[in-house]
PDB file of C-alpha atoms in Angstrom:
ATOM      1  CA  MET A1387     -32.199  52.767 -47.897  1.00  0.00           C
ATOM      2  CA  THR A1388     -32.986  54.768 -50.970  1.00  0.00           C
ATOM      3  CA  GLU A1389     -31.417  53.958 -54.322  1.00  0.00           C
ATOM      4  CA  ASP A1390     -31.970  56.182 -57.330  1.00  0.00           C
ATOM      5  CA  LEU A1391     -31.767  54.160 -60.527  1.00  0.00           C
ATOM      6  CA  GLN A1392     -32.494  55.090 -64.119  1.00  0.00           C
ATOM      7  CA  THR A1393     -35.862  53.352 -63.781  1.00  0.00           C
ATOM      8  CA  GLY A1394     -36.891  54.810 -60.417  1.00  0.00           C
ATOM      9  CA  ILE A1395     -36.195  54.801 -56.687  1.00  0.00           C
ATOM     10  CA  ILE A1396     -35.906  51.794 -54.365  1.00  0.00           C
ATOM     11  CA  ARG A1397     -36.669  52.355 -50.685  1.00  0.00           C
ATOM     12  CA  ILE A1398     -36.326  49.754 -47.912  1.00  0.00           C
ATOM     13  CA  SER A1399     -38.176  50.680 -44.740  1.00  0.00           C
ATOM     14  CA  ASP A1400     -36.918  50.278 -41.188  1.00  0.00           C
ATOM     15  CA  ASP A1401     -39.730  47.769 -40.562  1.00  0.00           C
ATOM     16  CA  VAL A1402     -38.491  45.505 -43.358  1.00  0.00           C
ATOM     17  CA  VAL A1403     -34.931  45.515 -41.982  1.00  0.00           C
ATOM     18  CA  ALA A1404     -36.256  44.893 -38.453  1.00  0.00           C
ATOM     19  CA  THR A1405     -38.344  41.943 -39.659  1.00  0.00           C
ATOM     20  CA  ILE A1406     -35.384  40.371 -41.474  1.00  0.00           C
ATOM     21  CA  ALA A1407     -33.166  40.853 -38.410  1.00  0.00           C
ATOM     22  CA  GLY A1408     -35.809  39.424 -36.070  1.00  0.00           C
ATOM     23  CA  LEU A1409     -36.337  36.307 -38.176  1.00  0.00           C
ATOM     24  CA  ALA A1410     -32.579  35.737 -38.519  1.00  0.00           C
ATOM     25  CA  ALA A1411     -32.189  36.112 -34.759  1.00  0.00           C
ATOM     26  CA  LEU A1412     -34.911  33.596 -33.963  1.00  0.00           C
ATOM     27  CA  GLU A1413     -33.301  31.077 -36.341  1.00  0.00           C
ATOM     28  CA  THR A1414     -29.990  31.292 -34.450  1.00  0.00           C
ATOM     29  CA  PRO A1415     -29.328  28.246 -32.223  1.00  0.00           C
ATOM     30  CA  GLY A1416     -29.285  29.181 -28.542  1.00  0.00           C
ATOM     31  CA  ILE A1417     -31.723  32.076 -28.850  1.00  0.00           C
ATOM     32  CA  ALA A1418     -34.856  31.330 -26.830  1.00  0.00           C
ATOM     33  CA  ALA A1419     -36.748  34.518 -27.673  1.00  0.00           C
ATOM     34  CA  MET A1420     -36.523  38.193 -28.365  1.00  0.00           C
ATOM     35  CA  SER A1421     -37.063  40.518 -25.437  1.00  0.00           C
ATOM     36  CA  GLY A1422     -39.208  43.625 -25.501  1.00  0.00           C
ATOM     37  CA  GLY A1423     -40.157  46.070 -22.789  1.00  0.00           C
ATOM     38  CA  ILE A1424     -43.717  46.266 -21.480  1.00  0.00           C
ATOM     39  CA  SER A1425     -44.698  49.246 -23.614  1.00  0.00           C
ATOM     40  CA  GLU A1426     -43.004  47.813 -26.706  1.00  0.00           C
ATOM     41  CA  GLY A1427     -44.663  44.440 -26.170  1.00  0.00           C
ATOM     42  CA  LEU A1428     -48.083  46.070 -25.956  1.00  0.00           C
ATOM     43  CA  ALA A1429     -47.462  48.192 -29.057  1.00  0.00           C
ATOM     44  CA  LYS A1430     -46.251  45.179 -31.053  1.00  0.00           C
ATOM     45  CA  ARG A1431     -49.283  43.084 -30.018  1.00  0.00           C
ATOM     46  CA  LEU A1432     -51.619  45.859 -31.063  1.00  0.00           C
ATOM     47  CA  SER A1433     -49.878  46.411 -34.386  1.00  0.00           C
ATOM     48  CA  GLY A1434     -49.276  42.721 -35.139  1.00  0.00           C
ATOM     49  CA  LYS A1435     -45.511  43.149 -35.532  1.00  0.00           C
ATOM     50  CA  ASN A1436     -44.362  40.488 -33.058  1.00  0.00           C
ATOM     51  CA  VAL A1437     -41.439  39.386 -35.231  1.00  0.00           C
ATOM     52  CA  GLN A1438     -39.864  42.819 -34.653  1.00  0.00           C
ATOM     53  CA  LYS A1439     -40.051  42.511 -30.859  1.00  0.00           C
ATOM     54  CA  GLY A1440     -36.649  43.246 -29.349  1.00  0.00           C
ATOM     55  CA  VAL A1441     -35.297  44.747 -32.582  1.00  0.00           C
ATOM     56  CA  SER A1442     -34.387  48.393 -33.175  1.00  0.00           C
ATOM     57  CA  VAL A1443     -32.857  49.563 -36.430  1.00  0.00           C
ATOM     58  CA  GLU A1444     -31.475  52.740 -37.916  1.00  0.00           C
ATOM     59  CA  VAL A1445     -31.422  52.640 -41.700  1.00  0.00           C
ATOM     60  CA  GLY A1446     -29.541  55.219 -43.741  1.00  0.00           C
ATOM     61  CA  GLN A1447     -28.956  55.565 -47.463  1.00  0.00           C
ATOM     62  CA  LEU A1448     -26.461  52.700 -47.689  1.00  0.00           C
ATOM     63  CA  GLU A1449     -25.959  51.441 -44.128  1.00  0.00           C
ATOM     64  CA  ALA A1450     -27.911  49.994 -41.225  1.00  0.00           C
ATOM     65  CA  ALA A1451     -27.289  49.651 -37.505  1.00  0.00           C
ATOM     66  CA  ILE A1452     -29.218  47.026 -35.561  1.00  0.00           C
ATOM     67  CA  ASP A1453     -29.859  46.642 -31.817  1.00  0.00           C
ATOM     68  CA  LEU A1454     -31.194  43.318 -30.512  1.00  0.00           C
ATOM     69  CA  ARG A1455     -32.534  42.424 -27.071  1.00  0.00           C
ATOM     70  CA  ILE A1456     -32.566  38.667 -26.533  1.00  0.00           C
ATOM     71  CA  ILE A1457     -33.186  35.805 -24.134  1.00  0.00           C
ATOM     72  CA  VAL A1458     -30.779  32.871 -24.415  1.00  0.00           C
ATOM     73  CA  HIS A1459     -31.206  29.215 -23.487  1.00  0.00           C
ATOM     74  CA  TYR A1460     -29.644  28.212 -20.179  1.00  0.00           C
ATOM     75  CA  GLY A1461     -26.398  26.237 -20.376  1.00  0.00           C
ATOM     76  CA  ILE A1462     -25.170  27.553 -23.715  1.00  0.00           C
ATOM     77  CA  PRO A1463     -22.087  29.837 -23.843  1.00  0.00           C
ATOM     78  CA  ILE A1464     -23.625  33.296 -24.171  1.00  0.00           C
ATOM     79  CA  GLN A1465     -20.635  34.846 -25.900  1.00  0.00           C
ATOM     80  CA  GLU A1466     -20.638  32.196 -28.657  1.00  0.00           C
ATOM     81  CA  VAL A1467     -24.392  32.495 -29.190  1.00  0.00           C
ATOM     82  CA  CYS A1468     -24.130  36.280 -29.466  1.00  0.00           C
ATOM     83  CA  ARG A1469     -21.269  36.135 -31.966  1.00  0.00           C
ATOM     84  CA  GLN A1470     -23.221  33.694 -34.134  1.00  0.00           C
ATOM     85  CA  LEU A1471     -26.295  35.893 -33.781  1.00  0.00           C
ATOM     86  CA  GLN A1472     -24.354  38.936 -34.995  1.00  0.00           C
ATOM     87  CA  LEU A1473     -23.048  37.001 -38.007  1.00  0.00           C
ATOM     88  CA  ASN A1474     -26.470  35.576 -38.925  1.00  0.00           C
ATOM     89  CA  VAL A1475     -28.259  38.917 -38.671  1.00  0.00           C
ATOM     90  CA  ARG A1476     -25.548  40.778 -40.591  1.00  0.00           C
ATOM     91  CA  GLU A1477     -25.512  38.188 -43.383  1.00  0.00           C
ATOM     92  CA  SER A1478     -29.310  38.029 -43.702  1.00  0.00           C
ATOM     93  CA  VAL A1479     -29.812  41.792 -43.804  1.00  0.00           C
ATOM     94  CA  GLU A1480     -26.925  42.430 -46.185  1.00  0.00           C
ATOM     95  CA  ASN A1481     -27.940  39.607 -48.566  1.00  0.00           C
ATOM     96  CA  MET A1482     -31.612  40.555 -48.691  1.00  0.00           C
ATOM     97  CA  THR A1483     -31.332  44.351 -48.773  1.00  0.00           C
ATOM     98  CA  GLY A1484     -27.912  45.237 -50.167  1.00  0.00           C
ATOM     99  CA  LEU A1485     -27.352  47.517 -47.182  1.00  0.00           C
ATOM    100  CA  GLN A1486     -24.030  47.420 -45.356  1.00  0.00           C
ATOM    101  CA  VAL A1487     -24.637  46.515 -41.709  1.00  0.00           C
ATOM    102  CA  VAL A1488     -22.190  48.637 -39.727  1.00  0.00           C
ATOM    103  CA  GLU A1489     -23.064  47.201 -36.310  1.00  0.00           C
ATOM    104  CA  VAL A1490     -25.199  44.571 -34.633  1.00  0.00           C
ATOM    105  CA  ASN A1491     -25.449  45.329 -30.923  1.00  0.00           C
ATOM    106  CA  VAL A1492     -26.756  42.575 -28.660  1.00  0.00           C
ATOM    107  CA  LYS A1493     -28.156  42.969 -25.156  1.00  0.00           C
ATOM    108  CA  VAL A1494     -28.859  39.725 -23.296  1.00  0.00           C
ATOM    109  CA  GLU A1495     -31.842  40.403 -21.037  1.00  0.00           C
ATOM    110  CA  GLY A1496     -32.603  36.938 -19.739  1.00  0.00           C
ATOM    111  CA  VAL A1497     -31.992  33.220 -19.605  1.00  0.00           C
ATOM    112  CA  ALA A1498     -34.678  30.665 -20.457  1.00  0.00           C
ATOM    113  CA  PHE A1499     -34.819  27.248 -18.860  1.00  0.00           C
ATOM    114  CA  LYS A1500     -36.198  24.147 -20.527  1.00  0.00           C
ATOM    115  CA  GLU A1501     -39.765  23.297 -19.461  1.00  0.00           C
ATOM    116  CA  GLU A1502     -38.609  20.290 -17.446  1.00  0.00           C
ATOM    117  CA  GLU A1503     -36.052  22.375 -15.528  1.00  0.00           C
ATOM    118  CA  THR A1504     -38.621  25.123 -14.906  1.00  0.00           C
ATOM    119  CA  GLU A1505     -41.174  22.630 -13.563  1.00  0.00           C
ATOM    120  CA  GLU A1506     -38.529  21.032 -11.342  1.00  0.00           C
ATOM    121  CA  LEU A1507     -37.543  24.432  -9.927  1.00  0.00           C
ATOM    122  CA  GLN A1508     -41.184  25.290  -9.253  1.00  0.00           C
ATOM    123  CA  HIS A1509     -41.678  22.006  -7.357  1.00  0.00           C
ATOM    124  CA  ARG A1510     -38.574  22.700  -5.250  1.00  0.00           C
ATOM    125  CA  LEU A1511     -39.861  26.174  -4.347  1.00  0.00           C
ATOM    126  CA  LYS A1512     -43.247  24.877  -3.118  1.00  0.00           C
TER     127      LYS A1512
END
């Protein structure tokens, strides 16, 4: 976003929008983690931008589009979690940046089990 005021120009970078979206996503109940591909995960670890993992944004002059890749907790209705996620991310980005969020696309890439359930499954498989 670039805003030309009488006192100067305000620019909000893609990284700032991605960070806000990532934090809002992780605060949403039912979201276990953000999902990133192997190459993205390596790049984020090297650059120290882990909060942006699983987040892609396109920021224009007045609008933003956000793509999220997530892992949800097992046993929670995925559709409800994703709707709440979209609302939380949209509200956070719009309130903090003044940008209009035109879309929040969500791709569920996995399901996370609680530690107890994971341990129990591992014991059954042995």
